[in-house]
Each structure stands twice: as structure tokens, then as C-alpha cells.
PDB file of C-alpha atoms in Angstrom:
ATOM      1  CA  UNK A   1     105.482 121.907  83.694  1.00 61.00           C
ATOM      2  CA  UNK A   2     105.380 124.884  81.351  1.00 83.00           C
ATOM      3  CA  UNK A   3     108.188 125.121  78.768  1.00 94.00           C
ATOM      4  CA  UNK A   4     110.436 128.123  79.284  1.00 98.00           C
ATOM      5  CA  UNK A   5     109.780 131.140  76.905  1.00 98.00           C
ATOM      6  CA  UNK A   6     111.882 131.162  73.726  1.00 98.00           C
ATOM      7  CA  UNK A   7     113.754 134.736  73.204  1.00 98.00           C
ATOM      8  CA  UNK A   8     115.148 135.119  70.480  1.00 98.00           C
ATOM      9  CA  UNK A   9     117.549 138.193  70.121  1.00 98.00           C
ATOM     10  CA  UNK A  10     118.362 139.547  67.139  1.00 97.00           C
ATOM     11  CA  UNK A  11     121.081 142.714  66.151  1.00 94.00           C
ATOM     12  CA  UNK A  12     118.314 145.233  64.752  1.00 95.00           C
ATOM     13  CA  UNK A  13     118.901 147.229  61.742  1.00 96.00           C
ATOM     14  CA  UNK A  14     117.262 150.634  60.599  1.00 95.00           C
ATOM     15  CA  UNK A  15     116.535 149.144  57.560  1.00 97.00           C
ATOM     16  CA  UNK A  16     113.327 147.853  58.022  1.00 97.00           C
ATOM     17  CA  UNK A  17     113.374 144.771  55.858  1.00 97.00           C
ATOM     18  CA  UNK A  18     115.651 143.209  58.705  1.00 98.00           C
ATOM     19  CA  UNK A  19     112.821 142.918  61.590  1.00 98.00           C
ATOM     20  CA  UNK A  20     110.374 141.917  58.910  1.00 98.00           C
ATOM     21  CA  UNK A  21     112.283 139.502  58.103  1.00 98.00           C
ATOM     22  CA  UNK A  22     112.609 138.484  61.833  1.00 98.00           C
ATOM     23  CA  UNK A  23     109.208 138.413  62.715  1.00 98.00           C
ATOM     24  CA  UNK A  24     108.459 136.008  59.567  1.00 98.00           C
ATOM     25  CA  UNK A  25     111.320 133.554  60.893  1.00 98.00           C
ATOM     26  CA  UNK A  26     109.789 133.720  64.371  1.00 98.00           C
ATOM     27  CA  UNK A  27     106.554 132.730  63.255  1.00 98.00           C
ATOM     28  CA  UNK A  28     107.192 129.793  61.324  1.00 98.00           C
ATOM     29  CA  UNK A  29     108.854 129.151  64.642  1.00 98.00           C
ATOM     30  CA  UNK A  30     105.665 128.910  66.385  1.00 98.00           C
ATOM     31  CA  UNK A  31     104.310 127.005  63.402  1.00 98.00           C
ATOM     32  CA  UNK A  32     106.809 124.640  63.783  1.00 98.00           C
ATOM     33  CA  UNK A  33     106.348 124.691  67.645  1.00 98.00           C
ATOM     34  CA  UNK A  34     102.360 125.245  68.675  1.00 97.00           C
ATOM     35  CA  UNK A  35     102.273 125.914  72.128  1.00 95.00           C
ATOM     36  CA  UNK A  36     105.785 126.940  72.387  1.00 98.00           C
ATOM     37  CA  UNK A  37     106.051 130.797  73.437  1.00 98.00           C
ATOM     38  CA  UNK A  38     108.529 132.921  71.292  1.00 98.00           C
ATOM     39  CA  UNK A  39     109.126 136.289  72.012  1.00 98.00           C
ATOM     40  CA  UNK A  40     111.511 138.601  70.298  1.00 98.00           C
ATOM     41  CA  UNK A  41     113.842 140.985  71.047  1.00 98.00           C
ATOM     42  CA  UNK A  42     116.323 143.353  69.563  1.00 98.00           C
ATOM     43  CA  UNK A  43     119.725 144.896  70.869  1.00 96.00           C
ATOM     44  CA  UNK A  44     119.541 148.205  68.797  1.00 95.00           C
ATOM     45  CA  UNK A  45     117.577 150.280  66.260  1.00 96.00           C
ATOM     46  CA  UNK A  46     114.010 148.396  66.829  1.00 97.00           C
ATOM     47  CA  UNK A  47     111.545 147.184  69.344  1.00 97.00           C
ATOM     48  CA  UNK A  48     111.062 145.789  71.670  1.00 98.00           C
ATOM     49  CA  UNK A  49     114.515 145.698  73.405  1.00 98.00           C
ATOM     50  CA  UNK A  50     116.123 142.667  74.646  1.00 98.00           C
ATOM     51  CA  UNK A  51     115.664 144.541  78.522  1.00 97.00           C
ATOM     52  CA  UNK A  52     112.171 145.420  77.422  1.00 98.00           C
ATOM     53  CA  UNK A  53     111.024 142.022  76.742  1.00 98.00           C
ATOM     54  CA  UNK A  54     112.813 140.166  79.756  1.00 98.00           C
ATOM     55  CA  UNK A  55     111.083 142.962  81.927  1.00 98.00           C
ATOM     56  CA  UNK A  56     107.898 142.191  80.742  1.00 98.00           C
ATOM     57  CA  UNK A  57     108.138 138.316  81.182  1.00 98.00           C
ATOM     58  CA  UNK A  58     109.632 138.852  84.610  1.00 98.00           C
ATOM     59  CA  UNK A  59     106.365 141.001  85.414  1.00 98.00           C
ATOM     60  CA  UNK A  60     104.089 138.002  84.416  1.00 98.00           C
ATOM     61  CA  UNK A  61     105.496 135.888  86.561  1.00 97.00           C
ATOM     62  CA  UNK A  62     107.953 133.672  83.781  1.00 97.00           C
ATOM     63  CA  UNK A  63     110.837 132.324  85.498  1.00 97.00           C
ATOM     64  CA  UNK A  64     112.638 130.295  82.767  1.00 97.00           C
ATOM     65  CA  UNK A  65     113.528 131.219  79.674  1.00 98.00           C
ATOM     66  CA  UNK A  66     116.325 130.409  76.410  1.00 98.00           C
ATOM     67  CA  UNK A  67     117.844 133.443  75.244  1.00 98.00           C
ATOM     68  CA  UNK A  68     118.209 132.272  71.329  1.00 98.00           C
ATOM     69  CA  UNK A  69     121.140 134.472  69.611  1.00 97.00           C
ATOM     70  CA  UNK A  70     120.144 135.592  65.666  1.00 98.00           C
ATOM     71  CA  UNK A  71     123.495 134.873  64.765  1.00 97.00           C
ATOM     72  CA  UNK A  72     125.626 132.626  62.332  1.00 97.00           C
ATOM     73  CA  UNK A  73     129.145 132.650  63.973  1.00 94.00           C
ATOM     74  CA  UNK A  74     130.738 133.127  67.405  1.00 90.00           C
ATOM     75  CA  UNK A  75     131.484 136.759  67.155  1.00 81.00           C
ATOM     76  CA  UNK A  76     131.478 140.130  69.273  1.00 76.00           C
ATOM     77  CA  UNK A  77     127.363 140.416  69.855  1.00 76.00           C
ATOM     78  CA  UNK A  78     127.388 136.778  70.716  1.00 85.00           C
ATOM     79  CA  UNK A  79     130.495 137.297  73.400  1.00 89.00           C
ATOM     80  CA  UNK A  80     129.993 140.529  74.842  1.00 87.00           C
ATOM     81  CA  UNK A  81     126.839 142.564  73.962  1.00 91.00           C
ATOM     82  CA  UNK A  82     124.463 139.523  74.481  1.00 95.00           C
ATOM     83  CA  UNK A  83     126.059 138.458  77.777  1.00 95.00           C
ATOM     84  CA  UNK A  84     125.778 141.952  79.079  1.00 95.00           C
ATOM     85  CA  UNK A  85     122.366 142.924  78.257  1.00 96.00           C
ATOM     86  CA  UNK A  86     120.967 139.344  79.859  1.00 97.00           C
ATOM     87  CA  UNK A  87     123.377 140.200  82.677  1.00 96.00           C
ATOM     88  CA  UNK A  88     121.045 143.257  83.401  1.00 96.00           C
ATOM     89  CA  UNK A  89     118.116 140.815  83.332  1.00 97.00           C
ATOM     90  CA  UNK A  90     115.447 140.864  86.518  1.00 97.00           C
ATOM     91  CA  UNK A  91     117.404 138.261  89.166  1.00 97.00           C
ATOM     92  CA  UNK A  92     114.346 135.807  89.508  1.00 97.00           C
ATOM     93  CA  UNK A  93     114.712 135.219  85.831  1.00 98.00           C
ATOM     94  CA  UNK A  94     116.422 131.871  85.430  1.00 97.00           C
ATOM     95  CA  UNK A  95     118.111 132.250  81.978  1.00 97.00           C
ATOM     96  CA  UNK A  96     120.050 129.681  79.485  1.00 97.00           C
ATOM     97  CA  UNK A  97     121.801 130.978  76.738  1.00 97.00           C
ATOM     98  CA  UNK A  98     121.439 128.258  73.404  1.00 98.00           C
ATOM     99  CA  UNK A  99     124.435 128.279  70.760  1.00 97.00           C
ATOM    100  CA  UNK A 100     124.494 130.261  67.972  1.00 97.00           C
ATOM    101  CA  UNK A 101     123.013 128.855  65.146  1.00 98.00           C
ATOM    102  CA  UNK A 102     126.055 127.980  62.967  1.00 97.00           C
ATOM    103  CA  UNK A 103     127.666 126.098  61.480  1.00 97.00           C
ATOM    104  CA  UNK A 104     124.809 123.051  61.020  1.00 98.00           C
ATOM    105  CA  UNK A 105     123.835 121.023  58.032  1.00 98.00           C
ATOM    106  CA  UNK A 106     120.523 122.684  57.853  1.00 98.00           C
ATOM    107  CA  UNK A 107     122.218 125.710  57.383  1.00 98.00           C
ATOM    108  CA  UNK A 108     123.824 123.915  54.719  1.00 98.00           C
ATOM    109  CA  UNK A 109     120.956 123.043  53.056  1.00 98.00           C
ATOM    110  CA  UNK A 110     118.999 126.466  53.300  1.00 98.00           C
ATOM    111  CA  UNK A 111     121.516 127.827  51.051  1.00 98.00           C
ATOM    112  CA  UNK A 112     121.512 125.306  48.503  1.00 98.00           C
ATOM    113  CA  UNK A 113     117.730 126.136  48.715  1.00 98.00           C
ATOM    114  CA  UNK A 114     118.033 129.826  47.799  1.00 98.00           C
ATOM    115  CA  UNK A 115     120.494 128.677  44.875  1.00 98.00           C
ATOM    116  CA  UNK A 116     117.616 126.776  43.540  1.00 98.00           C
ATOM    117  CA  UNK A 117     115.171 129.394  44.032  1.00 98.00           C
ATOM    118  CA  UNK A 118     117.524 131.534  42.033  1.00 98.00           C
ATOM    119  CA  UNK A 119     117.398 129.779  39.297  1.00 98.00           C
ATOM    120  CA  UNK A 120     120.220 126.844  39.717  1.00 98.00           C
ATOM    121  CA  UNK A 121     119.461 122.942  39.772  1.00 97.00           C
ATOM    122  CA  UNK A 122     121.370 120.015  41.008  1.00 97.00           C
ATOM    123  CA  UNK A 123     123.031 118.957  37.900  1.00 98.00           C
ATOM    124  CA  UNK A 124     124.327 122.375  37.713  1.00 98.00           C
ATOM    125  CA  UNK A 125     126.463 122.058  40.867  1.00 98.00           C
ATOM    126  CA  UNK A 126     129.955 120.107  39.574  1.00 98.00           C
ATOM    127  CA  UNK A 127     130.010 123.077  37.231  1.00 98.00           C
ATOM    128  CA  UNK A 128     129.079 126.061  39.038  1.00 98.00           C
ATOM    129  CA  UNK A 129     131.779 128.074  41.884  1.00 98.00           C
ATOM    130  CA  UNK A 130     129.787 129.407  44.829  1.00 98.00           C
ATOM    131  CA  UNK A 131     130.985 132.673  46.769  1.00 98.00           C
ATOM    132  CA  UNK A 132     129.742 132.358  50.201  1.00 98.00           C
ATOM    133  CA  UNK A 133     129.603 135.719  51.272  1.00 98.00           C
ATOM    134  CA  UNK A 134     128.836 136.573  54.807  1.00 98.00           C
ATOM    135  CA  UNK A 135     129.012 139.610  56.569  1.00 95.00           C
ATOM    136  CA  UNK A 136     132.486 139.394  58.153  1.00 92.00           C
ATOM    137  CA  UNK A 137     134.088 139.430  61.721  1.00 91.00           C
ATOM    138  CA  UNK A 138     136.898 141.359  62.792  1.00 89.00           C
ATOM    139  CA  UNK A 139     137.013 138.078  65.326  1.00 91.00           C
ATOM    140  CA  UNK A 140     139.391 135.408  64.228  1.00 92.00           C
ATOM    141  CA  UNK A 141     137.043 132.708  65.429  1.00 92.00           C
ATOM    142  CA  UNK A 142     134.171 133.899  63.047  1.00 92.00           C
ATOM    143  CA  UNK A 143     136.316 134.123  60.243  1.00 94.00           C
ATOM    144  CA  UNK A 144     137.726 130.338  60.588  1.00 95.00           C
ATOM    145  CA  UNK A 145     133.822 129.207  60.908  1.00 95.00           C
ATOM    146  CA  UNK A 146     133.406 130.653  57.788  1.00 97.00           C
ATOM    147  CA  UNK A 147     135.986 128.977  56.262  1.00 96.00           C
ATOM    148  CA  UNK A 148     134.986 125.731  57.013  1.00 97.00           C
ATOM    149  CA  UNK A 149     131.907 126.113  56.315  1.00 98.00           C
ATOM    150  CA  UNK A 150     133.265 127.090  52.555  1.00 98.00           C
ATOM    151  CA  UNK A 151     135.156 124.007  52.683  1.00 97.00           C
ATOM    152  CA  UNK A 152     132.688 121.601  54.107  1.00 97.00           C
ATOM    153  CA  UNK A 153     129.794 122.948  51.573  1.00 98.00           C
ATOM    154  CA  UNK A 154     132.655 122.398  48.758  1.00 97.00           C
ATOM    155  CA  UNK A 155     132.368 118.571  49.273  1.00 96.00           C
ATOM    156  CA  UNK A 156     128.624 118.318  48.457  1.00 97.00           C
ATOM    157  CA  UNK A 157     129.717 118.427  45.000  1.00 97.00           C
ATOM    158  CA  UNK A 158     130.132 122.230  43.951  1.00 98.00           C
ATOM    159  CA  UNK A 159     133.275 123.066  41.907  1.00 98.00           C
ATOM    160  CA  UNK A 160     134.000 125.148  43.740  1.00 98.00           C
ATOM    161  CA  UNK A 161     133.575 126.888  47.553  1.00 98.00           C
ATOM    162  CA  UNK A 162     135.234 130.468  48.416  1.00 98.00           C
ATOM    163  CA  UNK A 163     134.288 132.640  51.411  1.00 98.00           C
ATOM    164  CA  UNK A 164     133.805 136.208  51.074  1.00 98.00           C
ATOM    165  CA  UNK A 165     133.003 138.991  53.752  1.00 97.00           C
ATOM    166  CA  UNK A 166     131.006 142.422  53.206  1.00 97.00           C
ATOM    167  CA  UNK A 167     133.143 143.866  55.744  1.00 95.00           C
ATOM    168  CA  UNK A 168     136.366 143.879  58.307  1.00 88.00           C
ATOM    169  CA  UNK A 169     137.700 140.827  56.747  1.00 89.00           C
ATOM    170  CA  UNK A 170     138.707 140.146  52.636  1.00 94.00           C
ATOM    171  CA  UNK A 171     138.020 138.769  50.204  1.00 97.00           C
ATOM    172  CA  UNK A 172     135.054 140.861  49.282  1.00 98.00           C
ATOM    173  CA  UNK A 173     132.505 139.296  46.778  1.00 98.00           C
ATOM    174  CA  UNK A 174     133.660 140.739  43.706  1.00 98.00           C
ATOM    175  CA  UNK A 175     136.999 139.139  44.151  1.00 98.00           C
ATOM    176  CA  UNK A 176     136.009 135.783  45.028  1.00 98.00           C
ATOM    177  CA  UNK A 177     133.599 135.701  41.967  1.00 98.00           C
ATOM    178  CA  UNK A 178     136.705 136.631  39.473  1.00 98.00           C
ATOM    179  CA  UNK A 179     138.864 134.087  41.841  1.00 98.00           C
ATOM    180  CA  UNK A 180     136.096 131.317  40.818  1.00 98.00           C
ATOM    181  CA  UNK A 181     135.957 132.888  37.010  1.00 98.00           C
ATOM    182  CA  UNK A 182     139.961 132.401  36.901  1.00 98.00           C
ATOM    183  CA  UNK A 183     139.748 128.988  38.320  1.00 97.00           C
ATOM    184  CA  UNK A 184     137.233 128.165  35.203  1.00 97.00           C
ATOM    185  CA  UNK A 185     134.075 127.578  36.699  1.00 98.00           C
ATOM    186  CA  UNK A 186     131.728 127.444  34.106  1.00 98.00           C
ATOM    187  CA  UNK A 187     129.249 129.708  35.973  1.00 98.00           C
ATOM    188  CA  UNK A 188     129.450 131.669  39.255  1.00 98.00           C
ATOM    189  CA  UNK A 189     126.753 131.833  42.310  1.00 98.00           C
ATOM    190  CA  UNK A 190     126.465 133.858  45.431  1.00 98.00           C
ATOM    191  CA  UNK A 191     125.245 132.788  48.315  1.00 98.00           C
ATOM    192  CA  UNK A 192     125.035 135.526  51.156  1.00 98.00           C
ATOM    193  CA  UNK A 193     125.518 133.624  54.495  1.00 98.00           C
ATOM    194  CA  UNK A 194     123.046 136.199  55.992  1.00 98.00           C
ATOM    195  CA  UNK A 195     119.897 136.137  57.812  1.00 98.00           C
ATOM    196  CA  UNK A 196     117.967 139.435  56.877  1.00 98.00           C
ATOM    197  CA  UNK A 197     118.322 142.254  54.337  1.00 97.00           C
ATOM    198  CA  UNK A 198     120.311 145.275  54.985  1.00 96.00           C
ATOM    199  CA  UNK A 199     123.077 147.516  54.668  1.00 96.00           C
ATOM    200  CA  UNK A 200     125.840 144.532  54.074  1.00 96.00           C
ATOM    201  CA  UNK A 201     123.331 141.962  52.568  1.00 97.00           C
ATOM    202  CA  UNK A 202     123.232 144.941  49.814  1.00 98.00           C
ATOM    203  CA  UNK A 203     127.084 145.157  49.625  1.00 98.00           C
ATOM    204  CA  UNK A 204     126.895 141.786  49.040  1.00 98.00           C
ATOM    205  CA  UNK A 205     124.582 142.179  45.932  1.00 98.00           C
ATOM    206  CA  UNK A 206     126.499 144.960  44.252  1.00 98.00           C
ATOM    207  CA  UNK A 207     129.584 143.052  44.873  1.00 98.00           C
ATOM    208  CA  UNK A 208     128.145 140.006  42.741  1.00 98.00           C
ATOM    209  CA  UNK A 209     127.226 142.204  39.792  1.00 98.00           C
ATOM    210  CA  UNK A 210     129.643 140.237  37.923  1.00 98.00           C
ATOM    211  CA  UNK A 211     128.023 137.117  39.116  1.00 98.00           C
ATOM    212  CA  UNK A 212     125.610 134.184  36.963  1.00 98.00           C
ATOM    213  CA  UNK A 213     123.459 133.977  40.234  1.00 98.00           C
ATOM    214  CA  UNK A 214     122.594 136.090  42.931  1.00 98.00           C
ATOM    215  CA  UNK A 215     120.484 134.183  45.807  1.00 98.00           C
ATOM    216  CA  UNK A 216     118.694 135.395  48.327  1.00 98.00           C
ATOM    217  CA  UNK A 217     119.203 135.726  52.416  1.00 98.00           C
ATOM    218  CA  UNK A 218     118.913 132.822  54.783  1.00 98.00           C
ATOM    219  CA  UNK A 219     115.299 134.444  55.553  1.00 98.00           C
ATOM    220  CA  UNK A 220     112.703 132.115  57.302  1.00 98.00           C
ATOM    221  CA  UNK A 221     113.714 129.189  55.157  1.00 98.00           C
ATOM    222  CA  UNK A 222     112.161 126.436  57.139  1.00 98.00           C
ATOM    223  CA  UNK A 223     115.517 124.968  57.785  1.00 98.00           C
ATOM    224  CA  UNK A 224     116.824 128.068  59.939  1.00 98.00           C
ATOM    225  CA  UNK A 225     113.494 127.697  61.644  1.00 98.00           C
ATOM    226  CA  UNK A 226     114.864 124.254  62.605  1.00 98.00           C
ATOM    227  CA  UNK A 227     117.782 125.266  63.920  1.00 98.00           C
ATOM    228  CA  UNK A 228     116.591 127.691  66.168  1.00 98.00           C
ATOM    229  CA  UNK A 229     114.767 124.958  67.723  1.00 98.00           C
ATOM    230  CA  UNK A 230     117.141 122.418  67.646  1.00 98.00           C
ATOM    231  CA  UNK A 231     119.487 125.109  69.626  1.00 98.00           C
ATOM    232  CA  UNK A 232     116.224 125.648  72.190  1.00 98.00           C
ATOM    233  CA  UNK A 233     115.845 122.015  72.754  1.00 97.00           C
ATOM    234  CA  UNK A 234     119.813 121.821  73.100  1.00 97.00           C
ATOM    235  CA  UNK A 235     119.684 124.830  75.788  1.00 97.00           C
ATOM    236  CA  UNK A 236     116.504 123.621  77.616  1.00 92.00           C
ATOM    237  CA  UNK A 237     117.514 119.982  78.823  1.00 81.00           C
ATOM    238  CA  UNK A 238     119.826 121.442  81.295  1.00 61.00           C
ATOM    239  CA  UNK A 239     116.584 123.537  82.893  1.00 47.00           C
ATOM    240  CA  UNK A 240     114.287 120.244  82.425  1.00 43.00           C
ATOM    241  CA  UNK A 241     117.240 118.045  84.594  1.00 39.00           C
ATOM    242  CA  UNK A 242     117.766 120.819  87.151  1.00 39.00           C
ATOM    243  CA  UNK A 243     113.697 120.744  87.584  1.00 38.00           C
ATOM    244  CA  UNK A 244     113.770 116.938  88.055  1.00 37.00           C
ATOM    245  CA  UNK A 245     111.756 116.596  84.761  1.00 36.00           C
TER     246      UNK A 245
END
């Protein structure tokens, strides 16, 4: 029995670095995956659309398929625009939405990657305050994800752990980095809780200007690739029982 098609739908940005940086993520997907089909889709600025690509599948004769959100928290494109646009999907489509992707360890672990990559080591983390600075939510929900996530990362051993948000919610970065300067960290990191460059991925950089170290975006660390399939498999047992597989 063929496994259903992997779509994973992403926001879209008119920056272009941001479905770059989605099509690298989806194919270490595949590499992950051989023989798994991933398609991609966006909700705005770039193609192919979400409708575009379920049309297209529906036309070959697919019938299952995991819609995969792009997304890090529980907010407004994961609980309204994506349920609407798969609500105009073709009817003999049989779709399952997965989870978004966080919060997961892996996650986790993909940031203390960039860190490194920036520059950062192990040893440094008792003595170095890390602003996680995502994008912000005016949805409550987001915003207390985030804040966990702050608080669980903080017990892996960092002095310290402070959320920040580019946008609808405060702190911003720059205030969380003097926050974690006040507090006496002996250096200061940021760590944007983002998956692709753009427009608030860049207010995040000029807000750590004050900042020791700067890390890069989620990107297509190989641990976000892992999520995205852990959240397939998650979505796709359902299917598989219903089947009788």
C-alpha cells in the first residue's frame, strides 16, 4: 500500500531566502525518507499554492495525504488559515492534518546546534544567558509555548533562558539581552526560534546588536527534518488503521 503524500505547508514570504530555505528542509526530508513523496506548498507570496498542489495530486489519482504545518506554535495559520484552505481541498482527497512541529526536544537540540555553529561550546553554557527570540503571537496559547520552551531549555544547564518576540507580543530582543546583561551573565546569545529568513528573523538580528552571539535560523538542521517526520508518522497511523494495515 502506497504511503500517503507528505504536504508540507509553509506561510510564504516575499523575501526569497524563506522558500529557499524551505525547499532545502524538504529535501533533506526525502533524504531522510527515500521513497517517501513530499510535496510543498505555500499559503501566500510563492508557489505553488497549498490549492495548487492538492489539485494536482487529486488529478493523479492520490487519495491520502498529511498536510504537515511549517510552524513552531499553535497559532492563527495553524487554527484558521490552514483549516480553511484544506477545507477547499478536492472531496476524494482523504486528508490528516499532523501537529505542529513544536515544542519537541529535537527542536531543543537544533538550537543548541546553531549556538555552536556560532561560535559557542558546551562549557560555555553555565555562563552564557540565551534570548530565545521567536517571532511572536498575538495568540495567548503561542505565547505560553514559548515560555516553556524558555524554561524547559533553561534546565539543560544555560544561566540563563528568556523569551523574546519580533512582534505583537514583548519583550523584544534588545530587552531581553540587557535583562540577561543585568542579571550578570557573563556573555549573551540569541537564538531566533525561527524556521527561515525574513522580515522578523531580521528584526531579530538588529535587535541582538548588543548581543556576544547571534545564531542562525532553525533552517534544515537535520533535527527539524526529524520532526517533520516524526509529526507524519504521528498523523499517518490513523490512515494505516482505518485501511486495515
Amino acid at each position: 500500500m502506497r504511503r500517503p503524500v507528505l504536504l508540507v505547508v509553509a506561510h510564504g514570504s516575499r523575501d526569497p531566502r524563506h522558500a529557499a530555505t524551505v525547499h532545502e528542509l524538504v529535501r533533506r526530508v526525502r533524504a531522510l525518507r527515500p521513497g517517501l513523496r513530499v510535496e510543498t506548498g505555500f499559503l501566500d507570496f510563492n508557489v505553488p499554492s497549498v490549492n495548487g498542489v492538492l489539485e494536482s495530486l487529486d488529478a493523479e489519482g492520490v487519495r491520502d495525504v498529511v498536510a504537515l504545518p511549517l510552524l513552531l506554535t499553535r497559532a492563527f495559520h495553524a487554527k484558521a488559515d490552514i483549516p480553511a484552505v484544506l477545507a477547499e481541498a478536492p472531496p476524494r482527497l482523504r486528508i490528516r492534518r499532523a501537529e505542529v512541529l513544536g515544542p519537541s526536544p529535537l527542536l531543543l537540540a537544533a538550537l543548541e546546534r546553531r549556538l555552536y555553529e556560532a561560535g559557542l561550546t558546551p562549557a560555555d553554557k553555565s555562563s552564557t544567558g540565551v534570548v530565545l527570540a521567536s517571532a511572536g503571537s498575538s495568540d495567548p496559547e503561542a505565547i505560553a509555548v514559548i515560555a516553556d520552551v524558555a524554561r524547559e531549555w533553561r534546565h539543560t544547564g544555560w544561566c540563563a533562558v528568556r523569551p523574546a518576540f519580533a512582534s505583537a507580543s514583548l519583550p523584544r530582543t534588545e530587552d531581553a539581552v540587557r535583562e540577561l546583561r543585568a542579571l550578570g551573565c557573563a556573555r549573551v546569545a540569541v537564538a531566533p526560534y525561527v524556521l527561515a529568513p525574513g522580515r522578523l528573523p531580521d528584526r531579530i538580528a538588529r535587535g541582538a546588536a548588543e548581543a556576544d552571539v547571534l545564531a542562525d535560523v532553525l533552517g534544515p538542521s537535520p533535527e527539524v527534518a526529524q520532526v517533520l517526520l516524526e509529526r507524519y508518522d504521528a498523523a499517518r497511523t490513523p490512515v494505516l488503521t482505518a485501511l486495515g494495515a
